Amino acid sequence: MNDTIAAISTAMGVGAISIIRVSGENSIEIVNKITKRKILDKVDSHTITYDHIMDGEKIIDEVLISVMKSPKTFTVEDVVEINAHGGITTTNKILKTLLNNGCRLAEPGEFTKRAFLNGRIDLTQAEGIIDLINAKTEKSRKLAINQLDGKVSNLIKDLRNDIIQILANIEVNIDYPEYEDIEEMTNEKIKPMLNNVKNKMKKILNESENGKLLKEGIKTSIIGKPNVGKSSLLNRLLNEDKAIVTDIEGTTRDIVEGSIVLDGIILNMIDTAGIRDTKDVVESIGVKKSIELINKSDLVLFVLNNNDIITDKELEILELLKDKNYILVINKCDLESKLELPKDVKNIIRISALEDKGIDELKNFIKKIYNLENIETEDLTYLSNARSISLLEKAYGCIEEIEKGLDNNMPIDMVEIDIKNMWSILGEIIGETYQDELINQLFSQFCLGK
C-alpha cells in the first residue's frame, strides 16, 4: 500500500462531469505535477482549486481539484479528486497522464480496501457500501446505510464484549488461583453468562431473515401445467406484457423473469414452463427446470385451472409443496368450477387473470405470509450478508457445543479454548480477524473507482 493509485470513479460515458480519484502518499505531488498552476502543495486540506490538467504544454481539460489530506479521508491517505468535464476521451486522457506520472491503476474496490486496511471502516461497513450501490428499494437503501454507519458492527462488537467478560473471569481464575478474594468461576456460573450471549445471537439471527429479505427479495416461482394462466398471472403482477400468452400448450419453454416491489420488498418472479409429459426436447428441458425451481424458490405460486379436474401430476406437486411457502392460485374463477381439492390444502387465492380479479388479494396474501407490513422501517439494523450470517450461525453452533461440554463437566481451561474460538469467529464478521484471500475476494466485487 505504499504506492499511489488512480481510477475513474464515475460511470463511463457522456455527462456533466467525471471524477478521477487518486489516493496514496504521493497523490498531491503527482497531480500537482500535471497541473498548469502547480499550487496543490500549498492549498489547505479539504479545499477545491481551479486549474487545468496538462500533457506537457498542451491543455487536456479545465478542472476543479479537491485536495483532502491524511488522515481525514476515506482511505486515511492523501486523496485528490479531479472533477473534469464528462466525456470518455477526456477522462481517459487524464487517467493515462496520471499513470504516466507515477500512479498505478487501482484494482476493483481498492480505495475501499485501503479504507478497511487503514482502520477507517470494518468489513460489515465495506459490505454496506456494496449494498448501498446496489440498493433497489428504499428499505434496502436504509438497511445499507445502517450497515455503513456501523450500527450492524456494534451488534457484533457488543457480543464480543460480553464474551470478553466471560474470558476475563476465567483467565483470572486460571492465572491467579492463589487469591482467595477472587470469585471462583465454575461451569455453573458460566452457563447463565453464555445463555445471555446465546439469546442475543438468536435474536440477531432471527432478525437477519428480515435483512436478507430486504436485500435479496423473495425468489418467487410461478408453477403449473400448460394453459392454466401462469404467463397471464405474471403479466398482471408486473402490469406489462412480459410473457407471451397463447392457447397453444408449451408456449413458455424457458423461464421468463420480472420483478415488482411489495411494501419495499422485491419479488423476483419467474414464469416457468408448463409442467407436463412432452416429447419436445426443448420443452422437456424447461419442464425439468420448473421442477428444480420448486426447491430453490422462497415462494411458489402454484396455479390451477378452476375449469379443470385436478391431475395426478398436480397432486404430486402439491405434495412437494407441503413444507414450503406456497400459495395455491386458482385461476379462471370466472368459469364454471370443476376443481376438487384435497381437504388439507391451505393458502388458496381465487383469481381471474383475464379479468384482472383477485390480483390485489394475492399481493396482500404474500404480504401476510412474510409479515411485510410489520418489518421495522425506522431501525433496519439487521445482518443481511450471507457471509456474516453464516459466521454468526457458526458462532451460535459453538455455544451449543460449549453448553454440552459444561453439562459434561469439561475442565474450565478447555471451555476457555472453545469460547476464544467463538470470539474469533465473531471477529471475522467485522474483520478483526480475516484471511487475505477473503479480503481480496470481497473487494473485487466493487467497481474500479470505489
Short mmCIF file of C-alpha atoms in Angstrom, two decimals:
data_model
loop_
_atom_site.label_atom_id
_atom_site.label_comp_id
_atom_site.label_asym_id
_atom_site.label_seq_id
_atom_site.Cartn_x
_atom_site.Cartn_y
_atom_site.Cartn_z
CA MET A 1 0.00 0.00 0.00
CA ASN A 2 3.00 2.33 -0.39
CA ASP A 3 2.15 3.16 -3.99
CA THR A 4 -0.32 5.76 -5.25
CA ILE A 5 -3.41 4.53 -7.07
CA ALA A 6 -5.77 6.22 -9.52
CA ALA A 7 -9.06 5.30 -11.18
CA ILE A 8 -12.15 6.81 -12.75
CA SER A 9 -14.87 6.96 -10.08
CA THR A 10 -17.84 7.95 -12.23
CA ALA A 11 -19.64 5.88 -14.84
CA MET A 12 -18.03 5.98 -18.25
CA GLY A 13 -19.93 7.94 -20.86
CA VAL A 14 -21.02 11.47 -21.71
CA GLY A 15 -22.09 13.57 -18.73
CA ALA A 16 -21.71 16.90 -16.99
CA ILE A 17 -18.62 15.85 -15.01
CA SER A 18 -16.39 12.88 -14.46
CA ILE A 19 -14.24 12.27 -11.39
CA ILE A 20 -10.78 10.74 -11.37
CA ARG A 21 -9.76 9.72 -7.87
CA VAL A 22 -6.15 9.45 -6.65
CA SER A 23 -5.04 8.06 -3.27
CA GLY A 24 -1.67 7.48 -1.69
CA GLU A 25 1.40 9.08 -0.17
CA ASN A 26 2.37 10.88 -3.40
CA SER A 27 -1.11 11.73 -4.68
CA ILE A 28 -0.82 15.52 -4.19
CA GLU A 29 2.69 15.60 -5.66
CA ILE A 30 1.72 13.58 -8.75
CA VAL A 31 -1.45 15.55 -9.53
CA ASN A 32 0.36 18.82 -8.90
CA LYS A 33 2.95 17.77 -11.49
CA ILE A 34 0.34 17.68 -14.27
CA THR A 35 -1.46 20.93 -13.38
CA LYS A 36 -0.86 24.30 -15.01
CA ARG A 37 -0.66 26.41 -11.82
CA LYS A 38 1.22 23.87 -9.68
CA ILE A 39 -0.07 25.14 -6.35
CA LEU A 40 -1.68 21.99 -4.89
CA ASP A 41 1.18 21.51 -2.42
CA LYS A 42 0.30 24.90 -0.90
CA VAL A 43 -3.51 24.65 -0.59
CA ASP A 44 -5.35 23.76 2.60
CA SER A 45 -6.90 20.35 3.13
CA HIS A 46 -10.49 19.82 2.03
CA THR A 47 -10.50 22.70 -0.43
CA ILE A 48 -11.29 22.90 -4.14
CA THR A 49 -8.85 24.53 -6.57
CA TYR A 50 -9.50 25.73 -10.11
CA ASP A 51 -6.80 24.64 -12.58
CA HIS A 52 -6.00 22.93 -15.88
CA ILE A 53 -4.66 19.40 -16.41
CA MET A 54 -1.72 19.45 -18.78
CA ASP A 55 0.01 16.94 -21.04
CA GLY A 56 3.35 18.65 -21.39
CA GLU A 57 2.50 22.07 -22.85
CA LYS A 58 -0.97 21.03 -24.05
CA ILE A 59 -4.15 21.56 -22.03
CA ILE A 60 -6.20 18.40 -21.58
CA ASP A 61 -9.09 19.94 -19.65
CA GLU A 62 -10.23 22.77 -17.38
CA VAL A 63 -10.91 21.20 -13.98
CA LEU A 64 -11.75 21.62 -10.30
CA ILE A 65 -9.42 19.69 -7.98
CA SER A 66 -10.38 18.59 -4.47
CA VAL A 67 -7.44 18.08 -2.11
CA MET A 68 -8.02 16.04 1.07
CA LYS A 69 -5.04 15.40 3.29
CA SER A 70 -4.47 12.41 5.55
CA PRO A 71 -5.85 11.21 7.93
CA LYS A 72 -9.32 12.74 7.46
CA THR A 73 -10.08 11.00 4.18
CA PHE A 74 -11.94 7.88 3.08
CA THR A 75 -8.73 5.87 2.65
CA VAL A 76 -6.91 7.64 5.56
CA GLU A 77 -4.29 8.57 2.90
CA ASP A 78 -3.87 11.80 0.94
CA VAL A 79 -6.68 11.84 -1.61
CA VAL A 80 -7.08 14.06 -4.67
CA GLU A 81 -10.20 14.09 -6.85
CA ILE A 82 -10.10 15.71 -10.29
CA ASN A 83 -13.52 16.94 -11.41
CA ALA A 84 -13.28 17.07 -15.20
CA HIS A 85 -15.79 17.68 -17.97
CA GLY A 86 -17.67 14.45 -18.62
CA GLY A 87 -16.56 12.53 -21.68
CA ILE A 88 -14.80 9.26 -22.38
CA THR A 89 -11.82 10.65 -24.30
CA THR A 90 -11.01 13.48 -21.88
CA THR A 91 -11.44 11.31 -18.78
CA ASN A 92 -9.26 8.53 -20.16
CA LYS A 93 -6.60 11.05 -21.22
CA ILE A 94 -6.38 12.47 -17.67
CA LEU A 95 -6.14 8.96 -16.20
CA LYS A 96 -3.44 7.99 -18.68
CA THR A 97 -1.45 11.14 -17.81
CA LEU A 98 -1.65 10.25 -14.11
CA LEU A 99 -0.44 6.71 -14.82
CA ASN A 100 2.46 8.10 -16.87
CA ASN A 101 3.49 10.30 -13.95
CA GLY A 102 3.71 7.74 -11.18
CA CYS A 103 0.24 6.43 -10.36
CA ARG A 104 -0.82 2.80 -10.61
CA LEU A 105 -4.27 1.84 -11.90
CA ALA A 106 -6.39 0.87 -8.88
CA GLU A 107 -7.77 -2.64 -8.64
CA PRO A 108 -11.56 -3.07 -8.27
CA GLY A 109 -12.56 -1.85 -4.81
CA GLU A 110 -9.01 -0.89 -3.85
CA PHE A 111 -9.98 2.51 -2.41
CA THR A 112 -12.46 0.81 -0.08
CA LYS A 113 -9.97 -1.95 0.65
CA ARG A 114 -7.44 0.66 1.78
CA ALA A 115 -10.12 2.27 3.95
CA PHE A 116 -10.60 -1.11 5.64
CA LEU A 117 -6.90 -1.95 5.99
CA ASN A 118 -6.21 1.52 7.40
CA GLY A 119 -8.95 1.12 10.02
CA ARG A 120 -11.39 3.64 8.54
CA ILE A 121 -14.18 1.07 8.18
CA ASP A 122 -14.72 -2.58 9.11
CA LEU A 123 -15.89 -5.43 6.87
CA THR A 124 -19.61 -5.03 7.55
CA GLN A 125 -19.35 -1.34 6.67
CA ALA A 126 -17.49 -2.24 3.46
CA GLU A 127 -20.26 -4.67 2.57
CA GLY A 128 -22.73 -1.89 3.37
CA ILE A 129 -21.11 0.23 0.66
CA ILE A 130 -21.70 -2.53 -1.92
CA ASP A 131 -25.29 -2.91 -0.74
CA LEU A 132 -25.88 0.85 -0.91
CA ILE A 133 -24.63 0.96 -4.50
CA ASN A 134 -26.86 -2.00 -5.44
CA ALA A 135 -29.94 -0.97 -3.40
CA LYS A 136 -33.13 -1.20 -5.47
CA THR A 137 -35.70 -0.16 -2.86
CA GLU A 138 -35.95 2.49 -0.15
CA LYS A 139 -35.87 -0.15 2.58
CA SER A 140 -32.76 -1.83 1.19
CA ARG A 141 -31.13 1.61 0.99
CA LYS A 142 -31.91 2.27 4.67
CA LEU A 143 -30.58 -1.17 5.55
CA ALA A 144 -27.31 -0.44 3.74
CA ILE A 145 -26.98 2.99 5.38
CA ASN A 146 -27.33 1.46 8.85
CA GLN A 147 -24.64 -1.06 7.93
CA LEU A 148 -22.39 1.69 6.58
CA ASP A 149 -22.94 3.80 9.72
CA GLY A 150 -21.62 0.97 11.90
CA LYS A 151 -24.89 0.02 13.59
CA VAL A 152 -24.58 -3.59 12.44
CA SER A 153 -20.94 -3.69 13.54
CA ASN A 154 -22.00 -2.57 17.01
CA LEU A 155 -24.27 -5.61 17.34
CA ILE A 156 -21.26 -7.89 16.85
CA LYS A 157 -18.95 -5.76 18.99
CA ASP A 158 -21.42 -5.95 21.88
CA LEU A 159 -21.45 -9.74 21.60
CA ARG A 160 -17.65 -9.86 21.61
CA ASN A 161 -17.52 -7.59 24.67
CA ASP A 162 -19.87 -9.95 26.53
CA ILE A 163 -17.62 -12.87 25.61
CA ILE A 164 -14.52 -10.93 26.72
CA GLN A 165 -16.10 -10.52 30.16
CA ILE A 166 -16.55 -14.29 30.41
CA LEU A 167 -12.97 -14.91 29.26
CA ALA A 168 -11.59 -12.33 31.69
CA ASN A 169 -13.27 -14.06 34.62
CA ILE A 170 -11.93 -17.45 33.51
CA GLU A 171 -8.40 -16.06 32.96
CA VAL A 172 -8.27 -14.61 36.47
CA ASN A 173 -9.19 -17.98 37.96
CA ILE A 174 -6.59 -19.83 35.88
CA ASP A 175 -3.74 -17.33 36.30
CA TYR A 176 -4.28 -16.36 39.94
CA PRO A 177 -5.72 -19.40 41.79
CA GLU A 178 -3.91 -18.41 45.00
CA TYR A 179 -6.04 -15.28 45.55
CA GLU A 180 -8.85 -16.17 47.94
CA ASP A 181 -10.86 -12.98 47.36
CA ILE A 182 -11.44 -13.81 43.67
CA GLU A 183 -14.81 -15.41 42.94
CA GLU A 184 -14.32 -18.94 41.70
CA MET A 185 -15.58 -19.29 38.12
CA THR A 186 -17.33 -22.64 37.86
CA ASN A 187 -19.18 -24.24 34.97
CA GLU A 188 -22.48 -23.45 36.67
CA LYS A 189 -21.61 -19.75 36.87
CA ILE A 190 -20.55 -19.62 33.21
CA LYS A 191 -23.85 -21.09 31.96
CA PRO A 192 -26.09 -18.02 32.57
CA MET A 193 -23.44 -15.70 31.13
CA LEU A 194 -23.23 -17.84 27.99
CA ASN A 195 -27.01 -18.09 27.82
CA ASN A 196 -27.21 -14.29 27.69
CA VAL A 197 -24.84 -14.27 24.68
CA LYS A 198 -26.78 -17.11 23.08
CA ASN A 199 -30.10 -15.24 23.37
CA LYS A 200 -28.58 -12.13 21.79
CA MET A 201 -27.17 -14.20 18.91
CA LYS A 202 -30.52 -15.92 18.38
CA LYS A 203 -32.30 -12.56 18.22
CA ILE A 204 -29.83 -11.24 15.62
CA LEU A 205 -30.14 -14.43 13.56
CA ASN A 206 -33.94 -14.29 13.63
CA GLU A 207 -33.93 -10.66 12.55
CA SER A 208 -31.34 -11.38 9.86
CA GLU A 209 -34.14 -13.11 7.92
CA ASN A 210 -35.68 -9.66 7.52
CA GLY A 211 -32.32 -8.29 6.40
CA LYS A 212 -31.92 -10.98 3.78
CA LEU A 213 -35.47 -10.33 2.60
CA LEU A 214 -34.83 -6.59 2.26
CA LYS A 215 -31.56 -7.07 0.43
CA GLU A 216 -32.22 -10.03 -1.87
CA GLY A 217 -36.01 -10.02 -2.19
CA ILE A 218 -38.28 -13.06 -2.44
CA LYS A 219 -37.48 -15.57 -5.18
CA THR A 220 -40.95 -16.45 -6.45
CA SER A 221 -41.71 -19.20 -8.97
CA ILE A 222 -44.99 -19.48 -10.85
CA ILE A 223 -45.63 -23.21 -11.36
CA GLY A 224 -48.40 -25.14 -13.09
CA LYS A 225 -49.38 -27.22 -16.08
CA PRO A 226 -49.72 -25.64 -19.56
CA ASN A 227 -52.55 -23.16 -20.20
CA VAL A 228 -53.56 -22.58 -16.57
CA GLY A 229 -52.64 -18.89 -16.90
CA LYS A 230 -49.11 -18.67 -15.44
CA SER A 231 -47.89 -16.18 -18.02
CA SER A 232 -51.10 -14.15 -17.73
CA LEU A 233 -50.61 -14.02 -13.95
CA LEU A 234 -47.01 -12.84 -14.38
CA ASN A 235 -48.14 -10.13 -16.79
CA ARG A 236 -50.85 -8.97 -14.36
CA LEU A 237 -48.44 -8.84 -11.43
CA LEU A 238 -45.86 -6.93 -13.49
CA ASN A 239 -48.53 -4.80 -15.16
CA GLU A 240 -46.85 -5.39 -18.53
CA ASP A 241 -46.86 -7.99 -21.31
CA LYS A 242 -43.61 -9.66 -20.30
CA ALA A 243 -44.56 -13.24 -21.15
CA ILE A 244 -46.14 -14.48 -24.38
CA VAL A 245 -49.74 -15.66 -23.85
CA THR A 246 -51.41 -18.08 -26.31
CA ASP A 247 -53.82 -21.02 -26.22
CA ILE A 248 -51.08 -23.31 -27.53
CA GLU A 249 -49.65 -25.70 -24.92
CA GLY A 250 -45.91 -25.36 -24.36
CA THR A 251 -45.66 -21.69 -25.41
CA THR A 252 -43.39 -20.95 -22.43
CA ARG A 253 -40.41 -23.25 -22.95
CA ASP A 254 -37.89 -21.47 -20.75
CA ILE A 255 -38.14 -19.27 -17.68
CA VAL A 256 -39.38 -15.67 -18.02
CA GLU A 257 -38.36 -13.29 -15.23
CA GLY A 258 -39.60 -9.99 -13.83
CA SER A 259 -39.71 -8.03 -10.56
CA ILE A 260 -42.21 -6.00 -8.58
CA VAL A 261 -41.93 -4.22 -5.22
CA LEU A 262 -44.35 -5.01 -2.38
CA ASP A 263 -44.06 -2.81 0.73
CA GLY A 264 -40.41 -2.13 -0.08
CA ILE A 265 -39.57 -5.80 -0.74
CA ILE A 266 -38.65 -7.05 -4.21
CA LEU A 267 -40.49 -10.06 -5.60
CA ASN A 268 -38.16 -11.68 -8.13
CA MET A 269 -40.70 -13.65 -10.17
CA ILE A 270 -40.09 -16.49 -12.59
CA ASP A 271 -42.71 -17.81 -15.01
CA THR A 272 -41.79 -21.42 -15.73
CA ALA A 273 -42.56 -23.85 -18.50
CA GLY A 274 -45.85 -25.74 -18.09
CA ILE A 275 -45.31 -28.99 -16.24
CA ARG A 276 -46.44 -31.93 -18.36
CA ASP A 277 -45.08 -35.01 -20.11
CA THR A 278 -43.71 -33.96 -23.50
CA LYS A 279 -41.59 -35.40 -26.31
CA ASP A 280 -40.34 -31.94 -27.34
CA VAL A 281 -36.66 -31.84 -26.30
CA VAL A 282 -36.53 -28.07 -25.67
CA GLU A 283 -39.82 -28.02 -23.78
CA SER A 284 -38.83 -31.04 -21.65
CA ILE A 285 -35.70 -29.17 -20.50
CA GLY A 286 -37.95 -26.28 -19.48
CA VAL A 287 -40.23 -28.64 -17.56
CA LYS A 288 -37.22 -30.09 -15.72
CA LYS A 289 -36.10 -26.57 -14.78
CA SER A 290 -39.59 -25.83 -13.44
CA ILE A 291 -39.48 -28.83 -11.07
CA GLU A 292 -35.98 -27.87 -9.88
CA LEU A 293 -37.11 -24.29 -9.15
CA ILE A 294 -39.66 -25.53 -6.60
CA ASN A 295 -36.80 -26.43 -4.23
CA LYS A 296 -34.81 -23.28 -4.99
CA SER A 297 -37.64 -20.77 -4.52
CA ASP A 298 -38.57 -18.83 -1.39
CA LEU A 299 -42.21 -18.75 -2.52
CA VAL A 300 -44.13 -20.85 -5.05
CA LEU A 301 -47.32 -19.66 -6.74
CA PHE A 302 -48.92 -22.94 -7.86
CA VAL A 303 -51.55 -22.14 -10.47
CA LEU A 304 -54.52 -24.46 -11.07
CA ASN A 305 -57.35 -24.11 -13.60
CA ASN A 306 -60.73 -23.67 -11.90
CA ASN A 307 -62.37 -25.16 -15.03
CA ASP A 308 -60.30 -28.39 -15.00
CA ILE A 309 -60.23 -31.56 -12.93
CA ILE A 310 -57.06 -31.79 -10.85
CA THR A 311 -54.49 -34.21 -12.33
CA ASP A 312 -52.23 -36.76 -10.67
CA LYS A 313 -49.23 -34.63 -11.65
CA GLU A 314 -50.73 -31.61 -9.87
CA LEU A 315 -51.40 -33.72 -6.77
CA GLU A 316 -47.72 -34.76 -6.84
CA ILE A 317 -46.66 -31.09 -6.92
CA LEU A 318 -48.99 -30.29 -4.00
CA GLU A 319 -47.18 -33.00 -2.03
CA LEU A 320 -43.81 -31.43 -2.94
CA LEU A 321 -45.03 -28.04 -1.71
CA LYS A 322 -46.24 -29.30 1.67
CA ASP A 323 -43.24 -27.95 3.64
CA LYS A 324 -42.62 -24.83 1.55
CA ASN A 325 -44.03 -21.32 1.42
CA TYR A 326 -46.64 -21.59 -1.31
CA ILE A 327 -49.92 -20.07 -2.44
CA LEU A 328 -52.42 -22.13 -4.40
CA VAL A 329 -53.69 -19.75 -7.09
CA ILE A 330 -56.97 -20.91 -8.60
CA ASN A 331 -57.20 -19.11 -11.94
CA LYS A 332 -60.19 -18.69 -14.28
CA CYS A 333 -62.60 -18.32 -11.36
CA ASP A 334 -64.98 -16.60 -13.80
CA LEU A 335 -65.62 -20.04 -15.37
CA GLU A 336 -67.61 -23.00 -14.05
CA SER A 337 -65.68 -24.82 -11.33
CA LYS A 338 -64.71 -28.46 -11.93
CA LEU A 339 -61.85 -28.44 -9.43
CA GLU A 340 -62.00 -30.59 -6.30
CA LEU A 341 -59.10 -30.03 -3.92
CA PRO A 342 -57.76 -32.27 -1.14
CA LYS A 343 -59.14 -31.23 2.26
CA ASP A 344 -55.73 -30.41 3.78
CA VAL A 345 -54.81 -27.82 1.13
CA LYS A 346 -54.20 -24.32 2.52
CA ASN A 347 -53.26 -20.81 1.28
CA ILE A 348 -55.86 -20.66 -1.50
CA ILE A 349 -56.47 -17.49 -3.54
CA ARG A 350 -59.01 -17.39 -6.38
CA ILE A 351 -58.33 -15.07 -9.33
CA SER A 352 -59.18 -14.34 -12.91
CA ALA A 353 -56.01 -13.20 -14.68
CA LEU A 354 -58.06 -12.50 -17.81
CA GLU A 355 -60.43 -10.11 -15.99
CA ASP A 356 -57.79 -8.84 -13.54
CA LYS A 357 -59.70 -10.10 -10.49
CA GLY A 358 -58.06 -11.22 -7.24
CA ILE A 359 -54.57 -9.87 -8.08
CA ASP A 360 -54.61 -7.37 -5.19
CA GLU A 361 -55.83 -10.12 -2.84
CA LEU A 362 -52.89 -12.27 -3.98
CA LYS A 363 -50.41 -9.45 -3.29
CA ASN A 364 -51.92 -8.91 0.17
CA PHE A 365 -51.65 -12.63 0.92
CA ILE A 366 -47.94 -12.56 0.04
CA LYS A 367 -47.52 -9.60 2.41
CA LYS A 368 -49.28 -11.59 5.12
CA ILE A 369 -47.10 -14.69 4.67
CA TYR A 370 -43.89 -12.68 5.02
CA ASN A 371 -45.31 -10.16 7.51
CA LEU A 372 -44.05 -7.40 5.22
CA GLU A 373 -46.13 -4.64 6.75
CA ASN A 374 -44.51 -5.23 10.15
CA ILE A 375 -40.86 -5.23 9.10
CA GLU A 376 -39.33 -2.35 11.04
CA THR A 377 -38.82 0.66 8.80
CA GLU A 378 -37.12 3.09 11.18
CA ASP A 379 -34.30 0.99 12.65
CA LEU A 380 -33.30 -1.51 9.97
CA THR A 381 -30.29 -2.83 11.87
CA TYR A 382 -30.02 -6.38 10.55
CA LEU A 383 -27.31 -8.66 9.27
CA SER A 384 -28.09 -9.12 5.57
CA ASN A 385 -24.88 -10.52 4.09
CA ALA A 386 -24.66 -14.29 3.56
CA ARG A 387 -21.04 -14.33 4.78
CA SER A 388 -21.90 -12.56 8.04
CA ILE A 389 -24.99 -14.67 8.70
CA SER A 390 -23.05 -17.87 8.06
CA LEU A 391 -20.33 -16.85 10.52
CA LEU A 392 -22.89 -15.91 13.18
CA GLU A 393 -24.59 -19.28 12.72
CA LYS A 394 -21.18 -20.92 13.15
CA ALA A 395 -20.60 -18.96 16.38
CA TYR A 396 -24.07 -19.93 17.58
CA GLY A 397 -23.18 -23.57 16.94
CA CYS A 398 -20.07 -23.08 19.09
CA ILE A 399 -22.23 -22.00 22.04
CA GLU A 400 -24.31 -25.14 21.77
CA GLU A 401 -21.15 -27.27 21.79
CA ILE A 402 -19.79 -25.32 24.77
CA GLU A 403 -23.04 -25.91 26.66
CA LYS A 404 -22.72 -29.66 26.08
CA GLY A 405 -19.17 -29.51 27.42
CA LEU A 406 -20.30 -27.63 30.52
CA ASP A 407 -23.04 -30.19 31.15
CA ASN A 408 -20.37 -32.92 30.94
CA ASN A 409 -18.12 -31.03 33.42
CA MET A 410 -15.45 -30.18 30.86
CA PRO A 411 -12.39 -28.56 32.56
CA ILE A 412 -12.58 -24.76 32.66
CA ASP A 413 -9.40 -24.32 30.61
CA MET A 414 -10.88 -26.45 27.81
CA VAL A 415 -14.08 -24.39 27.91
CA GLU A 416 -11.94 -21.27 27.56
CA ILE A 417 -10.42 -22.54 24.28
CA ASP A 418 -13.88 -23.02 22.75
CA ILE A 419 -15.07 -19.61 23.93
CA LYS A 420 -11.99 -17.95 22.42
CA ASN A 421 -12.74 -19.72 19.14
CA MET A 422 -16.29 -18.33 19.19
CA TRP A 423 -14.95 -14.84 19.91
CA SER A 424 -12.55 -15.17 16.95
CA ILE A 425 -15.36 -16.27 14.60
CA LEU A 426 -17.38 -13.19 15.52
CA GLY A 427 -14.26 -11.14 14.79
CA GLU A 428 -14.30 -12.44 11.21
CA ILE A 429 -17.69 -10.77 10.66
CA ILE A 430 -16.32 -7.27 11.27
CA GLY A 431 -12.79 -8.01 10.02
CA GLU A 432 -10.97 -8.05 13.36
CA THR A 433 -9.66 -11.39 12.16
CA TYR A 434 -9.54 -12.24 8.47
CA GLN A 435 -7.74 -14.09 5.68
CA ASP A 436 -6.13 -12.24 2.78
CA GLU A 437 -7.99 -14.43 0.29
CA LEU A 438 -11.34 -13.38 1.77
CA ILE A 439 -10.43 -9.69 1.65
CA ASN A 440 -9.29 -9.89 -1.98
CA GLN A 441 -12.48 -11.71 -2.99
CA LEU A 442 -14.76 -9.30 -1.16
CA PHE A 443 -13.30 -6.08 -2.56
CA SER A 444 -13.09 -7.49 -6.10
CA GLN A 445 -16.89 -7.08 -6.21
CA PHE A 446 -16.51 -3.27 -6.30
CA CYS A 447 -16.05 -1.18 -9.41
CA LEU A 448 -12.60 0.24 -10.22
CA GLY A 449 -13.10 3.73 -8.80
CA LYS A 450 -14.58 2.58 -5.48
#
